[in-house]
Amino acid sequence: MINHLKKLATTVHRRLLPANTDIGVLPYLWLVYLGTFFVHFVFYDPPAWHVWLSAIGILFFLICYFRAYWTSGTHTLFYIAAICVIGTVLTLVNPGAGVFFVYASAFAAHVGQPKQSLATIAIILAYIVLLAWLRDLPAYFYVPALTFSIMIGGVNVFQREMAKKNTLLKLSQEEVKRLATTAERERIARDLHDLIGHTFSMLTMKAQLAQKLFDHDTDKARQEIAELEQISRSALAEVREAVTGYRQKDVATELANAKTLLNSIEVDFHYHIPETPLPANIDSTLGFIVREAVTNLVKHANATRCQITLSEAARQLKLTIADNGSSKAGPEGNGLKGMRERVAQLGGELSLDHTQGFCITVTVPL
């Protein structure tokens, strides 16, 4: 029975709202403001035609309300106008119909650019004033209608513009990442070509020479083969060294990656590091710790703030990673164990503090 109800609710939801909307169930919650329309009926016994007109008006409003979510641009103006017409008709029986003009102003954000949206809200406000004057409607109609139309309409326009800017920002960040990835691949390909291109050419020449000498001068051929082995071992060592260099991450790079990641999930992130260069082994180890700590924060901490500080004093480096998450003391996972092992290899110490959020402190001698 429950599964059938869930399927029915999902089907209805998909028919009422577009699939690409990111506002979830908020459109249903916003309908609670319709309650202000029925408050007026509490204070008197409405005739039957008032009830029927109100029921028909609300039915048509709900149709326009949900259909408006499927439109944008000038097409939204049709539903805004229809909602205003419904509100105008229902003022004949209930001054609480001013709430419909608030809904109309809320949809003005979907019309287009901010100027167009604000102009639409201004027209709705002017119409509210004109209607109140022509019908001699009470303040119960025009005061809430004007006040909340300005507030909710303006807030919706602002939020929609912020959502557009956030979308563009995320797109630009993704483009930067793609360009950086492409540049890194090209650099790796170029470095590997410069590194092993000449070596492989030499190996080929040595192998051809050894083959030619094998029938005439066996000792010379063996010497060439021995040199061939030495060159190949040297090339292998150079490739391993180069690949190790590619895999290493420094603190500055990991902090930049952390800033992009944490800002994308709305975590307030700040960091401070000294400008002096660090030894390569310490730099790569601290970079690993920053990466692991940020990964744990995103997965488990539910934090809204994070601060990373790297300072130097008395020939010691101190790295502090603090957040306001809900982490609790418990058995350490592989990530923290890996941090401790790497810090121990450098002769340093790692400590944890769970009193206010979660704080990792790493001390490493220089």
XYZ file of C-alpha atoms in Angstrom:
366
model
C 0.000 0.000 0.000
C 2.776 2.421 0.967
C 4.716 1.642 -2.218
C 1.618 2.323 -4.328
C 1.112 5.670 -2.601
C 4.775 6.590 -3.187
C 4.484 5.716 -6.877
C 1.274 7.741 -7.156
C 2.875 10.731 -5.421
C 5.931 10.503 -7.703
C 3.729 10.340 -10.801
C 1.684 13.359 -9.694
C 4.840 15.296 -8.826
C 6.339 14.641 -12.273
C 3.151 15.877 -13.932
C 2.924 19.026 -11.830
C 6.564 20.163 -11.898
C 9.321 19.867 -14.523
C 11.994 17.258 -13.922
C 14.903 19.716 -14.221
C 13.734 21.973 -11.375
C 16.028 22.123 -8.350
C 13.508 23.553 -5.873
C 12.134 20.183 -4.777
C 8.906 20.370 -2.766
C 9.042 24.136 -2.119
C 6.227 24.909 -4.609
C 3.881 22.797 -2.467
C 4.995 24.520 0.731
C 4.468 27.981 -0.756
C 0.792 27.149 -1.239
C 0.377 27.518 2.525
C -0.008 31.281 1.930
C -3.394 30.532 0.369
C -4.573 30.218 3.965
C -4.793 34.030 4.149
C -7.568 33.871 1.559
C -9.776 31.748 3.826
C -9.248 33.843 6.974
C -11.951 36.269 5.839
C -14.550 33.459 5.717
C -14.020 32.801 9.430
C -15.622 36.116 10.386
C -18.916 35.705 8.504
C -21.145 33.050 6.999
C -20.533 33.299 3.222
C -23.398 32.622 0.828
C -23.178 29.526 -1.350
C -22.180 31.424 -4.496
C -19.194 32.931 -2.635
C -17.996 29.440 -1.767
C -18.498 28.110 -5.294
C -16.788 31.097 -6.903
C -13.860 30.753 -4.496
C -13.519 27.023 -5.184
C -13.570 27.531 -8.973
C -11.126 30.432 -8.713
C -8.656 28.436 -6.608
C -8.896 25.496 -9.008
C -7.978 27.718 -11.959
C -5.243 29.334 -9.866
C -3.637 25.959 -9.097
C -3.634 25.129 -12.807
C -1.916 28.415 -13.656
C 0.403 28.120 -10.641
C 1.882 24.746 -11.580
C 1.941 25.468 -15.318
C 3.955 28.641 -14.673
C 6.868 26.492 -13.469
C 7.104 24.970 -16.955
C 7.551 28.321 -18.692
C 10.072 31.132 -18.852
C 10.423 34.433 -20.636
C 7.370 36.129 -22.109
C 5.333 32.899 -21.894
C 5.247 33.365 -18.105
C 3.402 36.670 -18.579
C 0.293 34.751 -19.676
C 0.081 32.891 -16.357
C 0.934 36.029 -14.367
C -1.919 37.855 -16.090
C -4.270 34.894 -15.543
C -3.478 34.801 -11.808
C -4.120 38.553 -11.589
C -7.488 38.083 -13.323
C -8.392 35.325 -10.840
C -7.413 37.608 -7.962
C -9.484 40.444 -9.424
C -12.599 38.270 -9.729
C -12.241 36.854 -6.221
C -12.015 40.329 -4.671
C -15.770 40.412 -5.330
C -16.252 37.946 -2.480
C -13.075 38.156 -0.394
C -10.525 40.968 0.138
C -8.037 38.217 1.068
C -7.708 37.653 -2.697
C -4.751 40.018 -2.547
C -2.617 36.916 -1.952
C -3.012 35.980 -5.638
C -1.197 39.161 -6.678
C 1.679 38.134 -4.412
C 1.921 34.823 -6.291
C 1.859 36.724 -9.581
C 4.752 38.933 -8.426
C 6.698 35.852 -7.321
C 6.607 34.490 -10.890
C 7.889 37.805 -12.307
C 11.450 36.524 -11.758
C 10.830 33.990 -14.569
C 10.020 36.691 -17.142
C 13.599 37.459 -18.210
C 16.270 39.971 -17.319
C 16.058 41.767 -13.942
C 14.776 44.963 -15.607
C 11.909 43.068 -17.230
C 11.086 41.230 -14.008
C 11.104 44.414 -11.927
C 8.977 46.176 -14.545
C 6.447 43.331 -14.330
C 6.322 43.676 -10.537
C 5.848 47.452 -10.882
C 2.894 46.909 -13.230
C 1.314 44.463 -10.760
C 1.761 46.981 -7.934
C 0.182 49.749 -9.999
C -2.740 47.465 -10.848
C -3.250 46.630 -7.140
C -3.447 50.356 -6.325
C -5.837 51.018 -9.226
C -8.076 48.079 -8.308
C -8.202 49.115 -4.655
C -9.168 52.655 -5.681
C -11.836 51.633 -8.215
C -13.433 49.025 -5.949
C -12.856 50.968 -2.730
C -11.262 47.835 -1.248
C -10.143 47.838 2.409
C -6.544 48.013 3.644
C -6.806 44.285 4.379
C -6.535 43.842 0.602
C -3.962 46.329 -0.627
C -1.518 46.582 2.328
C -0.502 42.881 2.384
C -0.732 42.658 -1.404
C 1.622 45.597 -1.959
C 4.026 44.743 0.878
C 4.510 41.066 0.084
C 4.522 41.582 -3.677
C 7.512 43.895 -3.275
C 9.280 41.635 -0.770
C 8.723 38.234 -2.355
C 8.942 39.444 -5.939
C 12.197 41.313 -5.273
C 13.746 38.421 -3.350
C 12.884 35.977 -6.143
C 14.496 38.237 -8.750
C 17.636 38.529 -6.618
C 17.838 34.780 -5.922
C 17.337 33.920 -9.582
C 20.191 36.223 -10.618
C 22.446 34.760 -7.930
C 21.614 31.246 -9.149
C 22.554 32.263 -12.707
C 25.877 33.717 -11.541
C 26.656 30.624 -9.464
C 25.948 28.435 -12.492
C 28.268 30.535 -14.662
C 30.934 30.424 -11.938
C 30.756 26.633 -11.744
C 30.964 26.392 -15.537
C 34.019 28.668 -15.603
C 35.669 26.590 -12.873
C 35.034 23.421 -14.850
C 36.502 25.036 -17.973
C 39.613 26.055 -16.025
C 39.963 22.488 -14.725
C 39.633 21.054 -18.229
C 42.208 23.490 -19.607
C 44.569 22.742 -16.728
C 44.161 18.999 -17.282
C 44.854 19.375 -21.002
C 47.921 21.527 -20.334
C 49.207 18.999 -17.790
C 48.791 16.126 -20.255
C 50.630 18.067 -22.945
C 53.439 18.889 -20.520
C 53.775 15.251 -19.445
C 53.810 14.100 -23.074
C 56.426 16.731 -23.960
C 58.629 15.907 -20.960
C 58.460 12.157 -21.601
C 59.267 12.705 -25.271
C 62.291 14.864 -24.392
C 63.353 12.398 -21.718
C 63.145 9.061 -23.514
C 63.078 10.043 -27.194
C 66.868 10.459 -27.422
C 67.421 7.416 -25.173
C 65.367 5.100 -27.365
C 67.126 6.382 -30.479
C 70.460 5.527 -28.843
C 69.165 2.087 -27.817
C 68.118 1.387 -31.390
C 71.505 2.437 -32.765
C 73.375 0.355 -30.164
C 71.231 -2.707 -30.918
C 71.815 -2.372 -34.684
C 75.570 -1.933 -34.159
C 75.761 -4.963 -31.868
C 73.939 -7.054 -34.463
C 76.398 -6.034 -37.179
C 79.441 -6.656 -34.956
C 78.284 -10.028 -33.700
C 79.613 -11.912 -36.757
C 82.950 -10.011 -36.967
C 83.950 -8.875 -33.474
C 82.200 -10.781 -30.696
C 83.983 -8.954 -27.881
C 83.004 -5.549 -29.306
C 79.411 -6.779 -29.755
C 79.284 -7.894 -26.104
C 80.572 -4.473 -25.064
C 77.828 -2.761 -27.065
C 75.210 -5.050 -25.487
C 76.569 -4.242 -22.004
C 76.318 -0.534 -22.784
C 72.816 -1.190 -24.129
C 71.814 -2.690 -20.769
C 73.344 0.221 -18.868
C 71.534 2.786 -20.996
C 68.197 0.974 -20.584
C 68.616 0.829 -16.792
C 69.476 4.504 -16.696
C 66.445 5.331 -18.853
C 64.201 3.268 -16.567
C 65.484 5.144 -13.510
C 64.881 8.514 -15.215
C 61.315 7.544 -16.174
C 60.579 6.398 -12.618
C 61.949 9.656 -11.240
C 59.861 11.679 -13.674
C 56.656 9.764 -12.889
C 57.291 10.170 -9.167
C 57.585 13.903 -9.712
C 54.238 13.973 -11.548
C 52.509 12.135 -8.729
C 53.756 14.453 -6.014
C 51.407 17.211 -4.862
C 52.653 20.289 -3.051
C 50.804 22.207 -0.353
C 50.012 25.213 -2.557
C 48.423 23.042 -5.261
C 46.349 21.061 -2.775
C 45.172 24.245 -1.039
C 44.060 25.675 -4.389
C 42.183 22.455 -5.159
C 40.647 22.503 -1.667
C 39.455 26.093 -2.135
C 37.697 25.205 -5.388
C 36.098 22.095 -3.892
C 34.966 23.619 -0.578
C 33.639 26.807 -2.152
C 31.568 24.702 -4.558
C 29.765 23.092 -1.569
C 29.437 26.455 0.246
C 32.061 25.834 2.954
C 33.723 29.059 4.128
C 37.411 28.260 3.544
C 40.511 30.319 4.397
C 44.183 29.413 4.478
C 47.577 30.975 5.145
C 50.987 29.572 4.185
C 54.475 31.109 4.208
C 55.937 32.299 0.927
C 59.292 30.571 1.507
C 59.725 27.295 -0.425
C 59.625 24.021 1.498
C 61.832 20.943 1.121
C 60.369 18.629 -1.538
C 59.740 15.681 0.802
C 57.992 17.866 3.411
C 56.021 19.746 0.756
C 54.660 16.545 -0.794
C 53.811 15.029 2.618
C 51.943 18.105 3.819
C 50.161 18.260 0.452
C 48.995 14.674 0.976
C 47.736 15.519 4.478
C 45.784 18.534 3.204
C 44.187 16.422 0.470
C 43.195 13.644 2.889
C 41.862 16.084 5.507
C 39.712 17.955 2.982
C 38.392 14.669 1.596
C 37.391 13.551 5.100
C 35.752 16.926 5.753
C 33.621 16.687 2.602
C 32.595 13.085 3.292
C 32.003 13.057 7.039
C 32.274 16.404 8.836
C 29.157 18.378 7.692
C 31.218 21.510 8.297
C 30.464 25.065 7.184
C 33.879 26.584 7.971
C 37.461 25.417 7.520
C 40.776 27.105 8.295
C 44.221 25.808 7.278
C 47.351 27.493 8.605
C 51.011 26.647 7.975
C 53.589 28.452 10.122
C 57.305 28.162 10.868
C 58.978 28.712 14.231
C 62.164 27.402 15.872
C 63.079 25.303 12.825
C 59.728 23.549 12.944
C 56.731 23.605 10.625
C 53.248 23.554 12.147
C 50.237 22.694 9.963
C 46.775 23.233 11.491
C 43.573 22.094 9.763
C 40.456 23.085 11.742
C 36.744 22.914 10.921
C 33.447 23.280 12.787
C 32.105 19.890 11.726
C 30.371 17.256 13.811
C 33.294 14.813 13.881
C 33.548 12.662 17.016
C 36.428 10.713 18.480
C 36.526 7.109 17.306
C 38.727 4.523 15.649
C 41.061 6.023 13.090
C 40.528 5.078 9.468
C 43.111 4.394 6.803
C 43.337 8.090 5.918
C 44.475 9.182 9.392
C 46.766 6.177 9.714
C 48.402 7.099 6.422
C 48.890 10.662 7.680
C 50.555 9.445 10.882
C 52.898 7.124 8.974
C 54.015 9.864 6.585
C 54.532 12.378 9.401
C 56.489 9.789 11.412
C 58.805 9.239 8.444
C 59.714 12.925 8.652
C 60.299 12.703 12.416
C 57.187 14.753 13.179
C 54.014 14.378 15.243
C 50.296 14.447 14.445
C 47.597 15.231 17.039
C 43.795 15.398 16.872
C 41.365 17.604 18.793
C 37.579 16.994 18.860
C 36.587 19.631 21.465
C 35.364 22.285 18.991
C 34.687 20.697 15.647
C 37.734 18.793 14.410
C 41.341 19.955 14.351
C 44.432 18.217 12.957
C 47.816 19.574 14.060
C 51.009 18.410 12.385
C 54.476 19.393 13.613
C 57.488 18.585 11.398
C 61.149 19.505 12.009
C 62.991 21.314 9.221
